[in-house]
PDB file of C-alpha atoms in Angstrom:
ATOM      1  CA  MET A   1       0.000   0.000   0.000  1.00 48.00           C
ATOM      2  CA  ALA A   2       1.403   3.365  -1.073  1.00 55.00           C
ATOM      3  CA  PRO A   3       2.137   5.764   1.781  1.00 69.00           C
ATOM      4  CA  LYS A   4      -0.273   8.676   2.210  1.00 77.00           C
ATOM      5  CA  GLN A   5       0.967  11.949   0.728  1.00 76.00           C
ATOM      6  CA  THR A   6       1.635  14.890   2.995  1.00 83.00           C
ATOM      7  CA  LYS A   7       0.086  18.320   2.385  1.00 81.00           C
ATOM      8  CA  ALA A   8       3.377  19.604   0.978  1.00 83.00           C
ATOM      9  CA  GLU A   9       3.612  16.660  -1.429  1.00 84.00           C
ATOM     10  CA  LYS A  10      -0.004  17.189  -2.526  1.00 85.00           C
ATOM     11  CA  LYS A  11       0.708  20.866  -3.266  1.00 85.00           C
ATOM     12  CA  ILE A  12       3.789  19.972  -5.293  1.00 88.00           C
ATOM     13  CA  ALA A  13       1.837  17.373  -7.283  1.00 89.00           C
ATOM     14  CA  TYR A  14      -1.011  19.845  -7.882  1.00 88.00           C
ATOM     15  CA  ASP A  15       1.421  22.545  -9.035  1.00 88.00           C
ATOM     16  CA  GLY A  16       3.043  20.110 -11.447  1.00 89.00           C
ATOM     17  CA  LYS A  17      -0.312  18.997 -12.856  1.00 91.00           C
ATOM     18  CA  LEU A  18      -1.633  22.553 -13.347  1.00 90.00           C
ATOM     19  CA  CYS A  19       1.633  23.755 -14.947  1.00 90.00           C
ATOM     20  CA  GLN A  20       1.599  20.768 -17.315  1.00 90.00           C
ATOM     21  CA  LEU A  21      -1.988  21.522 -18.352  1.00 91.00           C
ATOM     22  CA  LEU A  22      -1.102  25.191 -18.957  1.00 89.00           C
ATOM     23  CA  GLU A  23       1.705  24.032 -21.247  1.00 89.00           C
ATOM     24  CA  GLU A  24      -0.447  21.562 -23.195  1.00 89.00           C
ATOM     25  CA  TYR A  25      -3.674  23.546 -23.537  1.00 90.00           C
ATOM     26  CA  GLY A  26      -4.173  27.078 -24.841  1.00 88.00           C
ATOM     27  CA  GLN A  27      -7.932  27.228 -24.247  1.00 91.00           C
ATOM     28  CA  ILE A  28      -9.535  27.271 -20.799  1.00 91.00           C
ATOM     29  CA  LEU A  29     -13.120  27.638 -19.601  1.00 92.00           C
ATOM     30  CA  VAL A  30     -13.493  29.105 -16.106  1.00 92.00           C
ATOM     31  CA  VAL A  31     -16.634  27.521 -14.618  1.00 92.00           C
ATOM     32  CA  ASN A  32     -18.697  28.046 -11.488  1.00 90.00           C
ATOM     33  CA  ALA A  33     -19.305  24.839  -9.524  1.00 88.00           C
ATOM     34  CA  ASP A  34     -21.879  25.912  -6.913  1.00 85.00           C
ATOM     35  CA  ASN A  35     -24.183  23.077  -5.792  1.00 81.00           C
ATOM     36  CA  VAL A  36     -22.504  20.557  -8.120  1.00 84.00           C
ATOM     37  CA  GLY A  37     -22.129  17.136  -6.550  1.00 83.00           C
ATOM     38  CA  SER A  38     -19.194  14.746  -6.912  1.00 85.00           C
ATOM     39  CA  LYS A  39     -21.167  12.216  -8.988  1.00 88.00           C
ATOM     40  CA  GLN A  40     -22.357  14.975 -11.310  1.00 87.00           C
ATOM     41  CA  LEU A  41     -18.782  16.216 -11.691  1.00 88.00           C
ATOM     42  CA  GLN A  42     -17.643  12.676 -12.440  1.00 89.00           C
ATOM     43  CA  ASN A  43     -20.227  12.403 -15.238  1.00 89.00           C
ATOM     44  CA  ILE A  44     -19.014  15.701 -16.697  1.00 89.00           C
ATOM     45  CA  ARG A  45     -15.427  14.436 -16.699  1.00 89.00           C
ATOM     46  CA  LYS A  46     -16.531  11.280 -18.526  1.00 89.00           C
ATOM     47  CA  GLY A  47     -18.472  13.298 -21.097  1.00 88.00           C
ATOM     48  CA  LEU A  48     -15.508  15.569 -21.828  1.00 87.00           C
ATOM     49  CA  ARG A  49     -12.910  12.808 -21.848  1.00 85.00           C
ATOM     50  CA  GLY A  50     -10.752  12.850 -24.964  1.00 82.00           C
ATOM     51  CA  ASP A  51      -9.972  16.477 -25.691  1.00 85.00           C
ATOM     52  CA  SER A  52     -10.778  18.198 -22.372  1.00 90.00           C
ATOM     53  CA  VAL A  53      -9.658  17.980 -18.738  1.00 91.00           C
ATOM     54  CA  VAL A  54     -11.567  19.291 -15.697  1.00 91.00           C
ATOM     55  CA  LEU A  55      -9.434  20.555 -12.819  1.00 91.00           C
ATOM     56  CA  MET A  56     -10.860  21.690  -9.484  1.00 91.00           C
ATOM     57  CA  GLY A  57      -8.983  23.067  -6.493  1.00 89.00           C
ATOM     58  CA  LYS A  58      -8.633  25.844  -3.992  1.00 90.00           C
ATOM     59  CA  ASN A  59      -8.360  29.315  -5.488  1.00 90.00           C
ATOM     60  CA  THR A  60      -5.180  30.110  -3.543  1.00 90.00           C
ATOM     61  CA  MET A  61      -3.469  26.971  -4.871  1.00 90.00           C
ATOM     62  CA  MET A  62      -4.542  27.676  -8.443  1.00 91.00           C
ATOM     63  CA  LYS A  63      -3.374  31.300  -8.255  1.00 91.00           C
ATOM     64  CA  ARG A  64      -0.065  30.227  -6.761  1.00 90.00           C
ATOM     65  CA  SER A  65       0.503  27.631  -9.472  1.00 90.00           C
ATOM     66  CA  VAL A  66      -0.341  30.104 -12.249  1.00 90.00           C
ATOM     67  CA  ARG A  67       2.098  32.679 -10.829  1.00 90.00           C
ATOM     68  CA  MET A  68       4.849  30.066 -10.503  1.00 88.00           C
ATOM     69  CA  HIS A  69       4.325  28.900 -14.079  1.00 88.00           C
ATOM     70  CA  ALA A  70       4.360  32.492 -15.403  1.00 88.00           C
ATOM     71  CA  GLU A  71       7.642  33.204 -13.551  1.00 88.00           C
ATOM     72  CA  LYS A  72       9.201  29.938 -14.676  1.00 87.00           C
ATOM     73  CA  THR A  73       8.329  30.361 -18.357  1.00 85.00           C
ATOM     74  CA  GLY A  74       8.509  34.157 -18.487  1.00 85.00           C
ATOM     75  CA  ASN A  75       5.103  34.145 -20.184  1.00 83.00           C
ATOM     76  CA  ASN A  76       2.865  36.623 -18.368  1.00 86.00           C
ATOM     77  CA  VAL A  77      -0.244  35.930 -20.478  1.00 86.00           C
ATOM     78  CA  TYR A  78      -1.276  33.304 -17.907  1.00 86.00           C
ATOM     79  CA  LEU A  79      -1.559  36.021 -15.250  1.00 89.00           C
ATOM     80  CA  SER A  80      -4.837  37.144 -16.855  1.00 89.00           C
ATOM     81  CA  LEU A  81      -6.376  33.989 -15.322  1.00 89.00           C
ATOM     82  CA  ILE A  82      -5.745  35.101 -11.736  1.00 91.00           C
ATOM     83  CA  PRO A  83      -8.532  37.756 -11.487  1.00 91.00           C
ATOM     84  CA  LEU A  84     -11.018  35.119 -12.758  1.00 91.00           C
ATOM     85  CA  LEU A  85     -10.318  32.684  -9.903  1.00 91.00           C
ATOM     86  CA  VAL A  86     -12.929  34.039  -7.496  1.00 90.00           C
ATOM     87  CA  GLY A  87     -15.598  31.985  -5.731  1.00 88.00           C
ATOM     88  CA  ASN A  88     -16.245  28.280  -6.163  1.00 89.00           C
ATOM     89  CA  VAL A  89     -14.666  27.893  -9.603  1.00 91.00           C
ATOM     90  CA  GLY A  90     -12.870  25.264 -11.613  1.00 91.00           C
ATOM     91  CA  LEU A  91     -10.933  25.099 -14.884  1.00 92.00           C
ATOM     92  CA  ILE A  92     -11.735  23.108 -18.025  1.00 92.00           C
ATOM     93  CA  PHE A  93      -8.692  22.764 -20.278  1.00 93.00           C
ATOM     94  CA  THR A  94      -9.618  21.880 -23.851  1.00 91.00           C
ATOM     95  CA  LYS A  95      -8.254  21.469 -27.365  1.00 90.00           C
ATOM     96  CA  GLY A  96     -11.708  21.203 -28.907  1.00 88.00           C
ATOM     97  CA  ASP A  97     -14.162  23.799 -30.135  1.00 88.00           C
ATOM     98  CA  LEU A  98     -14.987  26.124 -27.244  1.00 89.00           C
ATOM     99  CA  LYS A  99     -18.669  26.422 -28.129  1.00 89.00           C
ATOM    100  CA  GLU A 100     -19.107  22.648 -28.431  1.00 89.00           C
ATOM    101  CA  VAL A 101     -17.380  22.064 -25.087  1.00 90.00           C
ATOM    102  CA  SER A 102     -19.550  24.731 -23.445  1.00 89.00           C
ATOM    103  CA  GLU A 103     -22.705  23.108 -24.846  1.00 88.00           C
ATOM    104  CA  GLU A 104     -21.535  19.671 -23.672  1.00 88.00           C
ATOM    105  CA  VAL A 105     -21.011  20.990 -20.137  1.00 89.00           C
ATOM    106  CA  ALA A 106     -24.520  22.516 -20.128  1.00 86.00           C
ATOM    107  CA  LYS A 107     -26.045  19.064 -20.818  1.00 87.00           C
ATOM    108  CA  TYR A 108     -25.111  17.801 -17.359  1.00 86.00           C
ATOM    109  CA  LYS A 109     -27.483  19.949 -15.324  1.00 85.00           C
ATOM    110  CA  VAL A 110     -29.574  18.050 -12.786  1.00 82.00           C
ATOM    111  CA  GLY A 111     -32.742  19.007 -10.937  1.00 81.00           C
ATOM    112  CA  ALA A 112     -32.459  19.888  -7.268  1.00 80.00           C
ATOM    113  CA  PRO A 113     -34.968  20.503  -4.479  1.00 82.00           C
ATOM    114  CA  ALA A 114     -35.363  23.895  -2.838  1.00 82.00           C
ATOM    115  CA  ARG A 115     -33.349  23.724   0.387  1.00 82.00           C
ATOM    116  CA  VAL A 116     -33.887  26.096   3.325  1.00 86.00           C
ATOM    117  CA  GLY A 117     -31.584  29.130   3.186  1.00 85.00           C
ATOM    118  CA  LEU A 118     -30.656  28.614  -0.477  1.00 82.00           C
ATOM    119  CA  VAL A 119     -30.746  31.713  -2.704  1.00 83.00           C
ATOM    120  CA  ALA A 120     -33.196  31.102  -5.555  1.00 83.00           C
ATOM    121  CA  PRO A 121     -31.497  31.398  -8.986  1.00 81.00           C
ATOM    122  CA  ILE A 122     -34.902  31.704 -10.706  1.00 84.00           C
ATOM    123  CA  ASP A 123     -38.518  32.591  -9.923  1.00 88.00           C
ATOM    124  CA  VAL A 124     -40.483  29.618  -8.574  1.00 88.00           C
ATOM    125  CA  VAL A 125     -44.151  29.453  -9.594  1.00 87.00           C
ATOM    126  CA  VAL A 126     -46.487  26.771  -8.281  1.00 86.00           C
ATOM    127  CA  PRO A 127     -48.886  25.805 -11.098  1.00 87.00           C
ATOM    128  CA  PRO A 128     -52.637  25.363 -10.551  1.00 88.00           C
ATOM    129  CA  GLY A 129     -54.062  21.852 -10.353  1.00 86.00           C
ATOM    130  CA  ASN A 130     -54.738  18.928  -8.081  1.00 85.00           C
ATOM    131  CA  THR A 131     -52.014  18.423  -5.460  1.00 83.00           C
ATOM    132  CA  GLY A 132     -53.101  14.953  -4.326  1.00 84.00           C
ATOM    133  CA  LEU A 133     -52.949  16.101  -0.680  1.00 83.00           C
ATOM    134  CA  ASP A 134     -55.806  15.424   1.738  1.00 83.00           C
ATOM    135  CA  PRO A 135     -57.969  18.297   3.073  1.00 84.00           C
ATOM    136  CA  SER A 136     -56.112  18.324   6.404  1.00 83.00           C
ATOM    137  CA  GLN A 137     -53.250  20.105   4.600  1.00 80.00           C
ATOM    138  CA  THR A 138     -55.392  23.145   3.752  1.00 81.00           C
ATOM    139  CA  SER A 139     -54.003  25.197   6.644  1.00 80.00           C
ATOM    140  CA  PHE A 140     -50.506  24.708   5.236  1.00 77.00           C
ATOM    141  CA  PHE A 141     -51.549  26.453   2.012  1.00 82.00           C
ATOM    142  CA  GLN A 142     -53.338  29.213   3.926  1.00 82.00           C
ATOM    143  CA  VAL A 143     -50.099  30.161   5.709  1.00 81.00           C
ATOM    144  CA  LEU A 144     -48.503  30.812   2.321  1.00 80.00           C
ATOM    145  CA  ASN A 145     -51.601  32.664   0.993  1.00 83.00           C
ATOM    146  CA  ILE A 146     -52.206  30.078  -1.725  1.00 85.00           C
ATOM    147  CA  PRO A 147     -55.878  29.934  -2.839  1.00 87.00           C
ATOM    148  CA  THR A 148     -57.199  26.370  -2.788  1.00 86.00           C
ATOM    149  CA  LYS A 149     -60.415  24.367  -2.880  1.00 87.00           C
ATOM    150  CA  ILE A 150     -61.408  20.815  -2.034  1.00 86.00           C
ATOM    151  CA  ASN A 151     -62.101  18.746  -5.118  1.00 84.00           C
ATOM    152  CA  LYS A 152     -62.960  15.034  -4.877  1.00 82.00           C
ATOM    153  CA  GLY A 153     -61.409  14.735  -1.443  1.00 85.00           C
ATOM    154  CA  THR A 154     -58.087  16.397  -2.316  1.00 86.00           C
ATOM    155  CA  VAL A 155     -56.658  19.919  -2.201  1.00 87.00           C
ATOM    156  CA  GLU A 156     -56.582  21.740  -5.542  1.00 86.00           C
ATOM    157  CA  ILE A 157     -54.652  24.967  -6.213  1.00 87.00           C
ATOM    158  CA  ILE A 158     -56.910  27.435  -8.040  1.00 87.00           C
ATOM    159  CA  THR A 159     -54.460  29.901  -9.599  1.00 87.00           C
ATOM    160  CA  PRO A 160     -50.700  29.920 -10.279  1.00 87.00           C
ATOM    161  CA  VAL A 161     -48.753  31.354  -7.357  1.00 84.00           C
ATOM    162  CA  GLU A 162     -45.300  32.954  -7.400  1.00 86.00           C
ATOM    163  CA  LEU A 163     -43.858  31.234  -4.339  1.00 86.00           C
ATOM    164  CA  ILE A 164     -40.231  32.424  -4.448  1.00 86.00           C
ATOM    165  CA  ARG A 165     -38.653  35.268  -6.407  1.00 87.00           C
ATOM    166  CA  LYS A 166     -35.213  35.205  -7.940  1.00 87.00           C
ATOM    167  CA  GLY A 167     -32.567  36.289  -5.428  1.00 86.00           C
ATOM    168  CA  GLU A 168     -34.696  35.532  -2.350  1.00 86.00           C
ATOM    169  CA  LYS A 169     -33.733  32.927   0.222  1.00 88.00           C
ATOM    170  CA  VAL A 170     -35.864  29.807   0.428  1.00 87.00           C
ATOM    171  CA  GLY A 171     -37.853  29.648   3.672  1.00 86.00           C
ATOM    172  CA  SER A 172     -38.765  26.538   5.619  1.00 85.00           C
ATOM    173  CA  SER A 173     -42.461  26.752   4.639  1.00 83.00           C
ATOM    174  CA  GLU A 174     -41.680  27.144   0.927  1.00 85.00           C
ATOM    175  CA  ALA A 175     -39.181  24.275   1.004  1.00 86.00           C
ATOM    176  CA  ALA A 176     -41.683  22.010   2.812  1.00 85.00           C
ATOM    177  CA  LEU A 177     -44.474  22.818   0.355  1.00 84.00           C
ATOM    178  CA  LEU A 178     -42.328  22.159  -2.704  1.00 86.00           C
ATOM    179  CA  ALA A 179     -41.183  18.881  -1.169  1.00 86.00           C
ATOM    180  CA  LYS A 180     -44.807  17.836  -0.521  1.00 83.00           C
ATOM    181  CA  LEU A 181     -45.723  18.665  -4.122  1.00 85.00           C
ATOM    182  CA  GLY A 182     -42.663  16.846  -5.475  1.00 85.00           C
ATOM    183  CA  ILE A 183     -41.404  19.957  -7.266  1.00 85.00           C
ATOM    184  CA  ARG A 184     -37.647  20.273  -7.873  1.00 86.00           C
ATOM    185  CA  PRO A 185     -37.543  23.869  -9.123  1.00 85.00           C
ATOM    186  CA  PHE A 186     -33.820  24.398  -9.468  1.00 83.00           C
ATOM    187  CA  SER A 187     -31.226  22.828 -11.743  1.00 81.00           C
ATOM    188  CA  TYR A 188     -27.495  22.985 -11.163  1.00 84.00           C
ATOM    189  CA  GLY A 189     -24.398  22.291 -13.195  1.00 85.00           C
ATOM    190  CA  LEU A 190     -21.099  23.823 -14.210  1.00 88.00           C
ATOM    191  CA  VAL A 191     -21.723  27.348 -15.518  1.00 89.00           C
ATOM    192  CA  VAL A 192     -19.135  28.957 -17.811  1.00 90.00           C
ATOM    193  CA  LEU A 193     -18.129  32.339 -16.379  1.00 92.00           C
ATOM    194  CA  SER A 194     -15.199  33.331 -18.599  1.00 91.00           C
ATOM    195  CA  VAL A 195     -13.243  32.033 -21.568  1.00 92.00           C
ATOM    196  CA  TYR A 196      -9.442  32.119 -21.877  1.00 91.00           C
ATOM    197  CA  ASP A 197      -8.059  31.632 -25.383  1.00 89.00           C
ATOM    198  CA  ASN A 198      -4.273  31.919 -25.824  1.00 85.00           C
ATOM    199  CA  GLY A 199      -3.941  35.025 -23.674  1.00 85.00           C
ATOM    200  CA  SER A 200      -7.312  36.615 -24.511  1.00 88.00           C
ATOM    201  CA  VAL A 201     -10.129  36.628 -21.953  1.00 90.00           C
ATOM    202  CA  PHE A 202     -13.736  37.209 -22.985  1.00 90.00           C
ATOM    203  CA  SER A 203     -17.332  36.570 -21.938  1.00 89.00           C
ATOM    204  CA  PRO A 204     -18.984  33.222 -22.803  1.00 88.00           C
ATOM    205  CA  GLU A 205     -21.711  35.132 -24.710  1.00 87.00           C
ATOM    206  CA  VAL A 206     -19.119  35.615 -27.474  1.00 85.00           C
ATOM    207  CA  LEU A 207     -19.328  31.877 -28.189  1.00 83.00           C
ATOM    208  CA  ASP A 208     -22.996  32.277 -29.160  1.00 82.00           C
ATOM    209  CA  LEU A 209     -22.260  34.833 -31.887  1.00 81.00           C
ATOM    210  CA  THR A 210     -23.081  33.696 -35.431  1.00 81.00           C
ATOM    211  CA  GLU A 211     -21.636  34.880 -38.735  1.00 84.00           C
ATOM    212  CA  ASP A 212     -24.705  37.084 -39.238  1.00 87.00           C
ATOM    213  CA  ASP A 213     -24.084  38.741 -35.851  1.00 84.00           C
ATOM    214  CA  LEU A 214     -20.455  39.415 -36.780  1.00 85.00           C
ATOM    215  CA  LEU A 215     -21.432  40.866 -40.159  1.00 89.00           C
ATOM    216  CA  GLU A 216     -24.021  43.105 -38.482  1.00 90.00           C
ATOM    217  CA  LYS A 217     -21.490  44.399 -35.955  1.00 88.00           C
ATOM    218  CA  PHE A 218     -18.896  44.904 -38.705  1.00 89.00           C
ATOM    219  CA  ALA A 219     -21.391  46.904 -40.776  1.00 90.00           C
ATOM    220  CA  ALA A 220     -22.235  49.040 -37.729  1.00 91.00           C
ATOM    221  CA  GLY A 221     -18.521  49.707 -37.197  1.00 91.00           C
ATOM    222  CA  VAL A 222     -18.010  50.696 -40.836  1.00 90.00           C
ATOM    223  CA  SER A 223     -21.011  53.018 -40.580  1.00 92.00           C
ATOM    224  CA  MET A 224     -19.523  54.727 -37.510  1.00 92.00           C
ATOM    225  CA  VAL A 225     -16.132  55.129 -39.217  1.00 91.00           C
ATOM    226  CA  THR A 226     -17.848  56.604 -42.272  1.00 91.00           C
ATOM    227  CA  SER A 227     -19.863  59.081 -40.198  1.00 92.00           C
ATOM    228  CA  LEU A 228     -16.792  60.204 -38.250  1.00 92.00           C
ATOM    229  CA  SER A 229     -14.701  60.588 -41.419  1.00 90.00           C
ATOM    230  CA  LEU A 230     -17.392  62.712 -43.088  1.00 88.00           C
ATOM    231  CA  ALA A 231     -17.819  64.849 -39.962  1.00 91.00           C
ATOM    232  CA  ILE A 232     -14.110  65.740 -39.697  1.00 90.00           C
ATOM    233  CA  SER A 233     -13.444  65.630 -43.496  1.00 87.00           C
ATOM    234  CA  TYR A 234     -10.828  62.915 -43.098  1.00 88.00           C
ATOM    235  CA  PRO A 235     -10.649  60.586 -46.111  1.00 88.00           C
ATOM    236  CA  THR A 236     -10.984  56.858 -45.447  1.00 88.00           C
ATOM    237  CA  LEU A 237     -11.831  53.907 -47.670  1.00 88.00           C
ATOM    238  CA  ALA A 238     -15.319  53.694 -46.167  1.00 87.00           C
ATOM    239  CA  ALA A 239     -16.045  57.417 -46.593  1.00 88.00           C
ATOM    240  CA  ALA A 240     -14.467  57.877 -50.056  1.00 90.00           C
ATOM    241  CA  PRO A 241     -17.624  57.046 -52.125  1.00 89.00           C
ATOM    242  CA  HIS A 242     -19.706  59.491 -50.083  1.00 89.00           C
ATOM    243  CA  MET A 243     -17.031  62.171 -50.400  1.00 89.00           C
ATOM    244  CA  PHE A 244     -16.960  61.802 -54.188  1.00 88.00           C
ATOM    245  CA  VAL A 245     -20.762  62.053 -54.368  1.00 89.00           C
ATOM    246  CA  ASN A 246     -20.794  65.137 -52.143  1.00 88.00           C
ATOM    247  CA  ALA A 247     -17.998  66.729 -54.196  1.00 87.00           C
ATOM    248  CA  TYR A 248     -19.944  66.076 -57.417  1.00 84.00           C
ATOM    249  CA  LYS A 249     -23.031  67.703 -55.892  1.00 87.00           C
ATOM    250  CA  ASN A 250     -20.982  70.773 -54.957  1.00 87.00           C
ATOM    251  CA  VAL A 251     -19.461  71.077 -58.453  1.00 86.00           C
ATOM    252  CA  LEU A 252     -22.918  70.648 -59.998  1.00 85.00           C
ATOM    253  CA  ALA A 253     -24.313  73.382 -57.744  1.00 87.00           C
ATOM    254  CA  VAL A 254     -21.500  75.761 -58.781  1.00 87.00           C
ATOM    255  CA  ALA A 255     -22.097  75.000 -62.466  1.00 85.00           C
ATOM    256  CA  VAL A 256     -25.835  75.722 -62.120  1.00 82.00           C
ATOM    257  CA  GLU A 257     -25.183  79.103 -60.475  1.00 83.00           C
ATOM    258  CA  THR A 258     -22.405  80.191 -62.889  1.00 84.00           C
ATOM    259  CA  ASP A 259     -21.577  80.095 -66.583  1.00 79.00           C
ATOM    260  CA  TYR A 260     -19.225  77.197 -66.077  1.00 80.00           C
ATOM    261  CA  SER A 261     -20.612  73.984 -67.491  1.00 80.00           C
ATOM    262  CA  PHE A 262     -19.903  70.374 -68.397  1.00 80.00           C
ATOM    263  CA  PRO A 263     -22.027  67.700 -70.119  1.00 81.00           C
ATOM    264  CA  GLU A 264     -23.713  66.443 -66.935  1.00 79.00           C
ATOM    265  CA  ALA A 265     -24.476  69.984 -65.815  1.00 80.00           C
ATOM    266  CA  ASP A 266     -25.963  70.957 -69.224  1.00 81.00           C
ATOM    267  CA  LYS A 267     -28.771  68.462 -68.770  1.00 80.00           C
ATOM    268  CA  VAL A 268     -29.585  69.779 -65.306  1.00 79.00           C
ATOM    269  CA  LYS A 269     -29.532  73.369 -66.563  1.00 80.00           C
ATOM    270  CA  GLU A 270     -31.890  72.435 -69.373  1.00 80.00           C
ATOM    271  CA  TYR A 271     -34.374  70.916 -66.952  1.00 78.00           C
ATOM    272  CA  LEU A 272     -34.175  73.908 -64.636  1.00 77.00           C
ATOM    273  CA  LYS A 273     -34.662  76.303 -67.546  1.00 78.00           C
ATOM    274  CA  ASP A 274     -37.777  74.528 -68.824  1.00 76.00           C
ATOM    275  CA  PRO A 275     -39.248  72.136 -66.249  1.00 75.00           C
ATOM    276  CA  SER A 276     -42.145  71.345 -68.594  1.00 76.00           C
ATOM    277  CA  LYS A 277     -39.791  69.241 -70.719  1.00 68.00           C
ATOM    278  CA  PHE A 278     -39.071  67.056 -67.756  1.00 65.00           C
ATOM    279  CA  ALA A 279     -42.789  66.800 -66.926  1.00 68.00           C
ATOM    280  CA  VAL A 280     -43.666  65.765 -70.501  1.00 63.00           C
ATOM    281  CA  ALA A 281     -40.855  63.227 -70.579  1.00 59.00           C
ATOM    282  CA  ALA A 282     -41.952  61.801 -67.240  1.00 60.00           C
ATOM    283  CA  VAL A 283     -45.589  61.439 -68.365  1.00 59.00           C
ATOM    284  CA  ALA A 284     -44.718  60.124 -71.837  1.00 56.00           C
ATOM    285  CA  ALA A 285     -42.632  57.266 -70.526  1.00 55.00           C
ATOM    286  CA  PRO A 286     -45.406  55.555 -68.491  1.00 58.00           C
ATOM    287  CA  ALA A 287     -47.928  56.263 -71.259  1.00 54.00           C
ATOM    288  CA  ALA A 288     -45.722  54.596 -73.843  1.00 52.00           C
ATOM    289  CA  ALA A 289     -45.183  51.677 -71.533  1.00 54.00           C
ATOM    290  CA  SER A 290     -48.926  51.217 -70.904  1.00 55.00           C
ATOM    291  CA  GLY A 291     -49.860  51.909 -74.560  1.00 55.00           C
ATOM    292  CA  ALA A 292     -47.807  49.071 -75.953  1.00 52.00           C
ATOM    293  CA  PRO A 293     -49.636  46.312 -74.060  1.00 55.00           C
ATOM    294  CA  ALA A 294     -53.008  47.897 -74.888  1.00 53.00           C
ATOM    295  CA  ALA A 295     -52.223  47.908 -78.613  1.00 54.00           C
ATOM    296  CA  ALA A 296     -51.012  44.337 -78.418  1.00 55.00           C
ATOM    297  CA  ALA A 297     -54.220  43.325 -76.656  1.00 54.00           C
ATOM    298  CA  LYS A 298     -56.337  44.921 -79.387  1.00 58.00           C
ATOM    299  CA  GLU A 299     -54.399  43.048 -82.055  1.00 59.00           C
ATOM    300  CA  GLU A 300     -55.003  39.793 -80.207  1.00 59.00           C
ATOM    301  CA  GLU A 301     -58.735  40.526 -79.991  1.00 58.00           C
ATOM    302  CA  LYS A 302     -58.879  41.131 -83.764  1.00 56.00           C
ATOM    303  CA  LYS A 303     -57.164  37.841 -84.429  1.00 53.00           C
ATOM    304  CA  GLU A 304     -59.506  35.942 -82.134  1.00 53.00           C
ATOM    305  CA  GLU A 305     -62.754  37.466 -83.571  1.00 53.00           C
ATOM    306  CA  PRO A 306     -64.442  34.919 -85.955  1.00 51.00           C
ATOM    307  CA  ALA A 307     -64.947  36.091 -89.544  1.00 49.00           C
ATOM    308  CA  GLU A 308     -68.589  36.976 -90.397  1.00 48.00           C
ATOM    309  CA  GLU A 309     -70.121  34.487 -92.816  1.00 48.00           C
ATOM    310  CA  SER A 310     -71.591  35.997 -96.011  1.00 44.00           C
ATOM    311  CA  ASP A 311     -74.691  34.761 -97.807  1.00 45.00           C
ATOM    312  CA  ASP A 312     -72.533  33.289-100.514  1.00 47.00           C
ATOM    313  CA  ASP A 313     -70.618  31.250 -98.008  1.00 46.00           C
ATOM    314  CA  MET A 314     -73.907  29.738 -96.781  1.00 43.00           C
ATOM    315  CA  GLY A 315     -74.577  28.259-100.225  1.00 43.00           C
ATOM    316  CA  PHE A 316     -77.703  30.285-101.186  1.00 40.00           C
ATOM    317  CA  SER A 317     -78.895  33.845-101.547  1.00 41.00           C
ATOM    318  CA  LEU A 318     -81.941  35.461-100.065  1.00 34.00           C
ATOM    319  CA  PHE A 319     -82.838  36.751-103.502  1.00 38.00           C
ATOM    320  CA  ASP A 320     -82.731  33.336-105.166  1.00 39.00           C
TER     321      ASP A 320
END
């Protein structure tokens, strides 16, 4: 039987393991592990086995190991992990796709009962319906101001009731009621708090961005650059087309007000001198467009009309 390791030996082994993982993996998910049981964590490790490793530990030990590794290698990018190691957190080292790993971790959430003193992560609403409890339990519902009625010898809740609000602590009465009704309102699992990717740290919401979202944000950025460039008259690739159009408008305005002219300006001057020409041209175009189909329709009608039969064609004459 191997001798039991001392605390110092355990720390050395943990430091070696964490430093080795930092060397092998460039992508890390920082996860919150509140209310996650050992069996649940074991299932998560099995599900991620292959391209990911889950490492838990005390925050002080993890911070110490990260600092030691940064000093040893001279690579200070790892120090950006230290501010993230707050609370009950763990690290998932991975070589796979970050979004896929995050989705895989989210699959291992399990339902949990409402325990006394626990802070509710969500609103808890008791739905209406038959509870299956006998009428002697009516007073229990009255304490919590839940409207009920007796139906076929059992207690029935009339309307949905918001029992616990998000952020409130679960009381003993609420916990007892939910246990009687068999409701497990909460679900717990590893929750991704931050993402570390080769020195960059960002929010997990970034993993949910699609190509359409990126294109939309890029277009918004180009629009802002264009607006700023036009406002300060600083030429950029994004603002150049607008600047050329504005310059052409200015030159055209000068040509209209002076004797200076060029082919494009001559047409504008002609319209301004006699607007009726433009009006006639504008009306003539739709008329010509609508006239052509009308004429074609008339021709078709003529073709389809049957020829009138003469007396001769009928083989006799009225005057015979």
